[in-house]
Amino acid sequence: MIRLFLTRDSAALAVGADEVADAIAAEARARNIEVSIARTSSRGMFWLEPFVEVETAAGRVGYGPVAVEDVKPLFDANFQSGGQHPLLQGKTDDIPYLRNQERLTFARAGLTEPLSVEQYRPMAASRV
Amino acid sequence: MTAKTTLIDVTSPGASPALAICARHANKPDALLEILHDLQEEEGHVPESSLPVIARALNLSRAEVYGVATFYHDFHLKPQGKHVIRVCRAEACQSMGGRELQAMVEKFLNIRMGGTTSDNKVTLEATYCLGLCATAPAIMVDGKPVGRVDAAKMKPILAEVTK
């Protein structure tokens, strides 16, 4: 199961995050690839929205800004396992905008689904 | 102790949607905002004729109800067009071409901000602000946010709402 993350923040919705999520789900079905798409809060990197993250062994890598017409080429580039593509931004945590920040109240922003207590609990515990 | 005499309003709740909505909120004056929201949801706007009805039901003055209904620009006393386009006019959007976007939409629909097309299809409104500064210029089409709007993105939207 490939785990994908897309923002559900209104700024991301305004630039087509829902349409991109639908296109990814449809393309994955067509290619018989099993994916789960979590709709998270935003990392705050709005110039990269719609920002699509993929869970890999090395951590989450991101692609953005992704338009609906980019979805097929992304699958062709094997983005679901972190493949090379012009939209690849590398490991999300290593993007300078994030790496150079010390996040306190926003530490979990962009990581989890905002209403998921299950996802919140382990992260809250790790910070105590 | 003698029981207090209660004056019962015998108007049937069906006589006005506003009355039924007030009754649903137990005629509580502190539910005025929710009542106005519900009425706008049901009727598409808050008819001016409903304001005295609400005032009476909630035991408020007409001035109080009128004041609340006109303070919030989201409440409309007159019917709007079938589609509502809101163009953000705040600073970030203006700096990213919001004025040009507004001029383009006004010219295409042949109405000014605040106006409704003669066929009642589209109402154009200014808004300050949608909070989408990072993806400016932004608009809202029938409640859906749309960011990074340029002519190419605006054309199919205008075609759709004027269809």
CSV table of C-alpha atoms in Angstrom, one decimal:
chain,number,residue,atom,x,y,z
A,1,MET,CA,0.0,0.0,0.0
A,2,ILE,CA,1.4,3.3,-1.1
A,3,ARG,CA,0.7,6.1,1.4
A,4,LEU,CA,0.2,9.6,-0.1
A,5,PHE,CA,-0.5,12.9,1.6
A,6,LEU,CA,-2.3,15.9,0.2
A,7,THR,CA,-3.2,19.1,1.9
A,8,ARG,CA,-6.8,20.0,2.6
A,9,ASP,CA,-6.1,23.5,3.6
A,10,SER,CA,-8.4,26.0,1.8
A,11,ALA,CA,-5.4,27.6,0.1
A,12,ALA,CA,-4.6,24.2,-1.4
A,13,LEU,CA,-8.2,23.5,-2.3
A,14,ALA,CA,-8.2,26.9,-4.1
A,15,VAL,CA,-5.5,25.7,-6.4
A,16,GLY,CA,-7.1,22.3,-7.1
A,17,ALA,CA,-6.0,19.9,-4.4
A,18,ASP,CA,-9.3,18.0,-4.5
A,19,GLU,CA,-9.1,17.6,-8.3
A,20,VAL,CA,-5.5,16.4,-8.0
A,21,ALA,CA,-6.5,13.9,-5.3
A,22,ASP,CA,-9.3,12.6,-7.5
A,23,ALA,CA,-7.0,12.3,-10.5
A,24,ILE,CA,-4.4,10.4,-8.4
A,25,ALA,CA,-7.1,8.0,-7.1
A,26,ALA,CA,-8.5,7.4,-10.6
A,27,GLU,CA,-5.0,6.9,-12.2
A,28,ALA,CA,-4.0,4.5,-9.4
A,29,ARG,CA,-7.2,2.5,-10.0
A,30,ALA,CA,-6.5,2.4,-13.7
A,31,ARG,CA,-2.9,1.1,-13.1
A,32,ASN,CA,-4.0,-1.3,-10.4
A,33,ILE,CA,-1.8,0.4,-7.8
A,34,GLU,CA,-3.1,0.4,-4.2
A,35,VAL,CA,-2.8,3.9,-2.6
A,36,SER,CA,-4.2,5.6,0.5
A,37,ILE,CA,-4.5,9.3,0.3
A,38,ALA,CA,-4.5,11.2,3.6
A,39,ARG,CA,-5.7,14.8,3.6
A,40,THR,CA,-3.5,16.6,6.0
A,41,SER,CA,-3.3,20.2,7.2
A,42,SER,CA,-0.8,22.4,5.4
A,43,ARG,CA,3.0,22.5,5.7
A,44,GLY,CA,2.6,26.2,4.9
A,45,MET,CA,4.5,26.0,1.6
A,46,PHE,CA,1.7,27.4,-0.4
A,47,TRP,CA,3.9,28.1,-3.5
A,48,LEU,CA,4.2,24.3,-3.8
A,49,GLU,CA,0.4,23.6,-3.4
A,50,PRO,CA,-1.1,21.3,-4.5
A,51,PHE,CA,1.8,19.5,-2.7
A,52,VAL,CA,1.7,15.7,-2.9
A,53,GLU,CA,3.9,13.7,-0.4
A,54,VAL,CA,4.8,10.1,-0.7
A,55,GLU,CA,5.9,7.9,2.2
A,56,THR,CA,9.2,6.2,1.4
A,57,ALA,CA,11.8,4.3,3.4
A,58,ALA,CA,13.8,7.5,3.7
A,59,GLY,CA,10.8,9.5,4.9
A,60,ARG,CA,8.3,11.7,3.2
A,61,VAL,CA,9.2,13.1,-0.2
A,62,GLY,CA,7.2,15.8,-1.9
A,63,TYR,CA,6.1,16.9,-5.4
A,64,GLY,CA,4.7,20.2,-6.2
A,65,PRO,CA,2.9,22.2,-7.4
A,66,VAL,CA,1.0,19.3,-9.0
A,67,ALA,CA,-1.7,20.0,-11.6
A,68,VAL,CA,-4.2,17.4,-12.8
A,69,GLU,CA,-2.3,17.0,-16.0
A,70,ASP,CA,0.9,16.2,-14.1
A,71,VAL,CA,-0.6,13.1,-12.5
A,72,LYS,CA,-0.1,10.7,-15.4
A,73,PRO,CA,3.6,11.8,-15.9
A,74,LEU,CA,4.1,11.4,-12.2
A,75,PHE,CA,2.9,7.8,-12.2
A,76,ASP,CA,5.1,7.3,-15.3
A,77,ALA,CA,8.1,8.6,-13.3
A,78,ASN,CA,7.2,6.1,-10.5
A,79,PHE,CA,6.6,9.0,-8.1
A,80,GLN,CA,4.8,6.5,-5.7
A,81,SER,CA,8.3,5.3,-4.7
A,82,GLY,CA,10.0,8.7,-4.9
A,83,GLY,CA,11.0,8.6,-8.6
A,84,GLN,CA,12.7,11.5,-10.4
A,85,HIS,CA,10.4,14.1,-11.9
A,86,PRO,CA,10.8,17.9,-12.5
A,87,LEU,CA,8.3,18.5,-9.7
A,88,LEU,CA,10.2,16.5,-7.1
A,89,GLN,CA,11.2,18.7,-4.2
A,90,GLY,CA,13.2,16.0,-2.3
A,91,LYS,CA,12.6,15.0,1.3
A,92,THR,CA,10.0,17.4,2.7
A,93,ASP,CA,11.9,17.9,5.9
A,94,ASP,CA,15.0,18.9,4.0
A,95,ILE,CA,13.3,21.7,2.1
A,96,PRO,CA,15.2,24.8,3.4
A,97,TYR,CA,12.0,26.7,4.3
A,98,LEU,CA,11.1,23.9,6.7
A,99,ARG,CA,14.6,22.9,7.8
A,100,ASN,CA,15.5,26.4,8.9
A,101,GLN,CA,12.4,26.7,11.1
A,102,GLU,CA,11.9,25.7,14.7
A,103,ARG,CA,8.3,24.9,14.9
A,104,LEU,CA,6.5,24.9,18.2
A,105,THR,CA,2.8,25.4,18.0
A,106,PHE,CA,2.9,24.4,14.3
A,107,ALA,CA,5.1,21.4,14.9
A,108,ARG,CA,2.5,18.9,13.7
A,109,ALA,CA,1.0,21.1,10.9
A,110,GLY,CA,1.0,19.3,7.6
A,111,LEU,CA,1.9,15.9,9.1
A,112,THR,CA,-1.4,14.5,10.1
A,113,GLU,CA,-5.1,14.6,9.3
A,114,PRO,CA,-6.4,17.4,11.4
A,115,LEU,CA,-9.3,15.5,12.9
A,116,SER,CA,-7.5,12.2,13.5
A,117,VAL,CA,-7.0,11.6,17.2
A,118,GLU,CA,-5.2,8.3,16.4
A,119,GLN,CA,-2.6,10.2,14.4
A,120,TYR,CA,-2.3,12.9,16.9
A,121,ARG,CA,-1.7,10.7,20.0
A,122,PRO,CA,1.7,9.3,19.2
A,123,MET,CA,3.0,12.6,18.0
A,124,ALA,CA,1.7,14.4,21.1
A,125,ALA,CA,3.3,11.8,23.4
A,126,SER,CA,6.7,12.1,21.6
A,127,ARG,CA,6.8,15.8,22.4
A,128,VAL,CA,6.1,15.7,26.1
B,1,MET,CA,-49.0,32.5,43.5
B,2,THR,CA,-51.1,33.0,40.5
B,3,ALA,CA,-50.0,31.7,37.1
B,4,LYS,CA,-48.5,34.3,34.8
B,5,THR,CA,-50.7,35.1,31.8
B,6,THR,CA,-48.9,34.3,28.6
B,7,LEU,CA,-49.8,36.0,25.4
B,8,ILE,CA,-49.8,33.3,22.7
B,9,ASP,CA,-48.9,34.2,19.2
B,10,VAL,CA,-51.6,32.4,17.1
B,11,THR,CA,-50.0,33.1,13.8
B,12,SER,CA,-49.4,29.7,12.1
B,13,PRO,CA,-45.7,28.8,11.7
B,14,GLY,CA,-46.4,28.0,8.1
B,15,ALA,CA,-47.4,31.7,7.5
B,16,SER,CA,-43.8,32.7,7.1
B,17,PRO,CA,-40.6,30.6,6.9
B,18,ALA,CA,-39.0,33.1,9.3
B,19,LEU,CA,-41.6,32.2,11.9
B,20,ALA,CA,-41.0,28.5,11.6
B,21,ILE,CA,-37.2,29.0,11.9
B,22,CYS,CA,-37.7,31.2,15.0
B,23,ALA,CA,-39.8,28.5,16.5
B,24,ARG,CA,-37.1,25.9,15.7
B,25,HIS,CA,-34.8,28.0,17.8
B,26,ALA,CA,-37.4,28.3,20.6
B,27,ASN,CA,-37.8,32.0,19.8
B,28,LYS,CA,-34.6,32.7,21.7
B,29,PRO,CA,-33.2,36.2,21.0
B,30,ASP,CA,-29.7,35.0,21.4
B,31,ALA,CA,-30.3,32.7,18.4
B,32,LEU,CA,-30.8,35.7,16.1
B,33,LEU,CA,-27.7,35.0,14.0
B,34,GLU,CA,-28.5,31.3,13.6
B,35,ILE,CA,-32.0,32.3,12.6
B,36,LEU,CA,-30.7,34.7,9.9
B,37,HIS,CA,-28.3,32.1,8.7
B,38,ASP,CA,-31.0,29.4,8.4
B,39,LEU,CA,-33.4,31.9,6.7
B,40,GLN,CA,-30.7,32.8,4.1
B,41,GLU,CA,-29.9,29.1,3.6
B,42,GLU,CA,-33.6,28.3,2.9
B,43,GLU,CA,-34.7,31.4,1.0
B,44,GLY,CA,-31.4,32.4,-0.6
B,45,HIS,CA,-31.6,35.8,1.1
B,46,VAL,CA,-33.1,37.4,4.2
B,47,PRO,CA,-36.3,39.1,2.9
B,48,GLU,CA,-36.6,42.6,4.4
B,49,SER,CA,-40.3,41.7,5.2
B,50,SER,CA,-39.1,38.9,7.5
B,51,LEU,CA,-37.3,41.3,9.8
B,52,PRO,CA,-40.3,42.6,11.7
B,53,VAL,CA,-41.6,39.0,11.9
B,54,ILE,CA,-38.4,37.8,13.5
B,55,ALA,CA,-38.4,40.9,15.8
B,56,ARG,CA,-41.8,40.1,17.1
B,57,ALA,CA,-41.1,36.4,17.6
B,58,LEU,CA,-37.9,37.1,19.5
B,59,ASN,CA,-39.3,40.0,21.4
B,60,LEU,CA,-36.6,42.3,20.0
B,61,SER,CA,-37.0,45.7,18.5
B,62,ARG,CA,-37.1,45.9,14.7
B,63,ALA,CA,-34.1,48.2,14.8
B,64,GLU,CA,-32.1,45.6,16.6
B,65,VAL,CA,-32.9,42.9,14.1
B,66,TYR,CA,-32.3,45.3,11.2
B,67,GLY,CA,-29.0,46.3,12.7
B,68,VAL,CA,-27.7,42.8,12.9
B,69,ALA,CA,-29.0,41.8,9.5
B,70,THR,CA,-27.3,44.8,7.8
B,71,PHE,CA,-24.1,44.8,9.9
B,72,TYR,CA,-22.9,41.5,8.4
B,73,HIS,CA,-22.4,41.8,4.7
B,74,ASP,CA,-23.0,38.1,4.2
B,75,PHE,CA,-26.7,38.6,4.9
B,76,HIS,CA,-28.5,39.8,1.8
B,77,LEU,CA,-31.9,41.6,2.0
B,78,LYS,CA,-32.4,41.2,-1.7
B,79,PRO,CA,-32.2,38.0,-3.8
B,80,GLN,CA,-28.9,37.3,-5.4
B,81,GLY,CA,-28.1,35.8,-8.8
B,82,LYS,CA,-28.0,32.1,-9.3
B,83,HIS,CA,-24.2,32.1,-9.1
B,84,VAL,CA,-22.2,34.4,-6.8
B,85,ILE,CA,-18.6,35.4,-7.7
B,86,ARG,CA,-16.7,37.1,-5.0
B,87,VAL,CA,-13.5,38.9,-6.0
B,88,CYS,CA,-11.0,39.5,-3.3
B,89,ARG,CA,-10.1,43.2,-3.2
B,90,ALA,CA,-7.7,43.2,-0.3
B,91,GLU,CA,-4.1,44.3,-0.5
B,92,ALA,CA,-2.3,41.0,-1.4
B,93,CYS,CA,-4.7,40.2,-4.2
B,94,GLN,CA,-4.5,43.8,-5.5
B,95,SER,CA,-0.7,43.5,-5.6
B,96,MET,CA,-1.1,40.3,-7.6
B,97,GLY,CA,-3.4,41.6,-10.3
B,98,GLY,CA,-6.8,41.6,-8.5
B,99,ARG,CA,-7.8,44.9,-9.9
B,100,GLU,CA,-7.2,43.8,-13.5
B,101,LEU,CA,-9.1,40.6,-12.7
B,102,GLN,CA,-12.0,42.6,-11.3
B,103,ALA,CA,-12.0,44.9,-14.4
B,104,MET,CA,-12.0,41.9,-16.7
B,105,VAL,CA,-14.9,40.2,-14.9
B,106,GLU,CA,-17.0,43.4,-14.7
B,107,LYS,CA,-16.4,44.0,-18.4
B,108,PHE,CA,-17.4,40.4,-19.3
B,109,LEU,CA,-20.5,40.4,-17.2
B,110,ASN,CA,-21.3,44.0,-18.0
B,111,ILE,CA,-22.0,44.8,-14.3
B,112,ARG,CA,-20.1,46.5,-11.5
B,113,MET,CA,-19.2,45.1,-8.2
B,114,GLY,CA,-22.3,44.6,-6.1
B,115,GLY,CA,-24.4,44.1,-9.2
B,116,THR,CA,-26.4,41.2,-10.6
B,117,THR,CA,-26.7,40.5,-14.3
B,118,SER,CA,-30.1,41.3,-15.9
B,119,ASP,CA,-30.8,37.6,-16.4
B,120,ASN,CA,-30.2,37.0,-12.7
B,121,LYS,CA,-27.5,34.5,-13.4
B,122,VAL,CA,-24.5,36.1,-11.7
B,123,THR,CA,-24.0,38.4,-8.8
B,124,LEU,CA,-20.6,40.0,-8.4
B,125,GLU,CA,-19.3,40.9,-5.0
B,126,ALA,CA,-16.2,42.4,-3.5
B,127,THR,CA,-14.7,40.7,-0.5
B,128,TYR,CA,-12.0,41.7,2.0
B,129,CYS,CA,-10.3,39.2,2.3
B,130,LEU,CA,-10.6,35.5,1.6
B,131,GLY,CA,-7.4,34.7,3.5
B,132,LEU,CA,-5.9,33.2,0.4
B,133,CYS,CA,-3.1,35.8,0.1
B,134,ALA,CA,-0.5,33.0,-0.5
B,135,THR,CA,-2.4,31.9,-3.6
B,136,ALA,CA,-3.5,35.4,-4.8
B,137,PRO,CA,-5.3,36.7,-6.7
B,138,ALA,CA,-8.3,34.8,-5.3
B,139,ILE,CA,-12.0,34.6,-5.9
B,140,MET,CA,-14.8,32.5,-4.5
B,141,VAL,CA,-17.3,31.0,-6.9
B,142,ASP,CA,-20.5,29.7,-5.2
B,143,GLY,CA,-18.6,29.1,-2.0
B,144,LYS,CA,-15.6,27.4,-3.6
B,145,PRO,CA,-12.2,29.1,-3.2
B,146,VAL,CA,-10.2,29.6,-6.4
B,147,GLY,CA,-6.6,30.9,-6.2
B,148,ARG,CA,-3.9,32.0,-8.7
B,149,VAL,CA,-6.6,33.3,-10.9
B,150,ASP,CA,-5.6,34.6,-14.3
B,151,ALA,CA,-7.5,35.1,-17.6
B,152,ALA,CA,-7.0,31.5,-18.6
B,153,LYS,CA,-8.5,30.2,-15.4
B,154,MET,CA,-11.3,32.8,-15.3
B,155,LYS,CA,-12.6,32.2,-18.8
B,156,PRO,CA,-14.1,28.7,-18.2
B,157,ILE,CA,-15.6,29.9,-14.9
B,158,LEU,CA,-17.3,32.8,-16.6
B,159,ALA,CA,-18.5,30.5,-19.4
B,160,GLU,CA,-19.9,28.1,-16.8
B,161,VAL,CA,-21.8,30.7,-14.6
B,162,THR,CA,-23.3,32.5,-17.6
B,163,LYS,CA,-24.4,29.2,-19.3
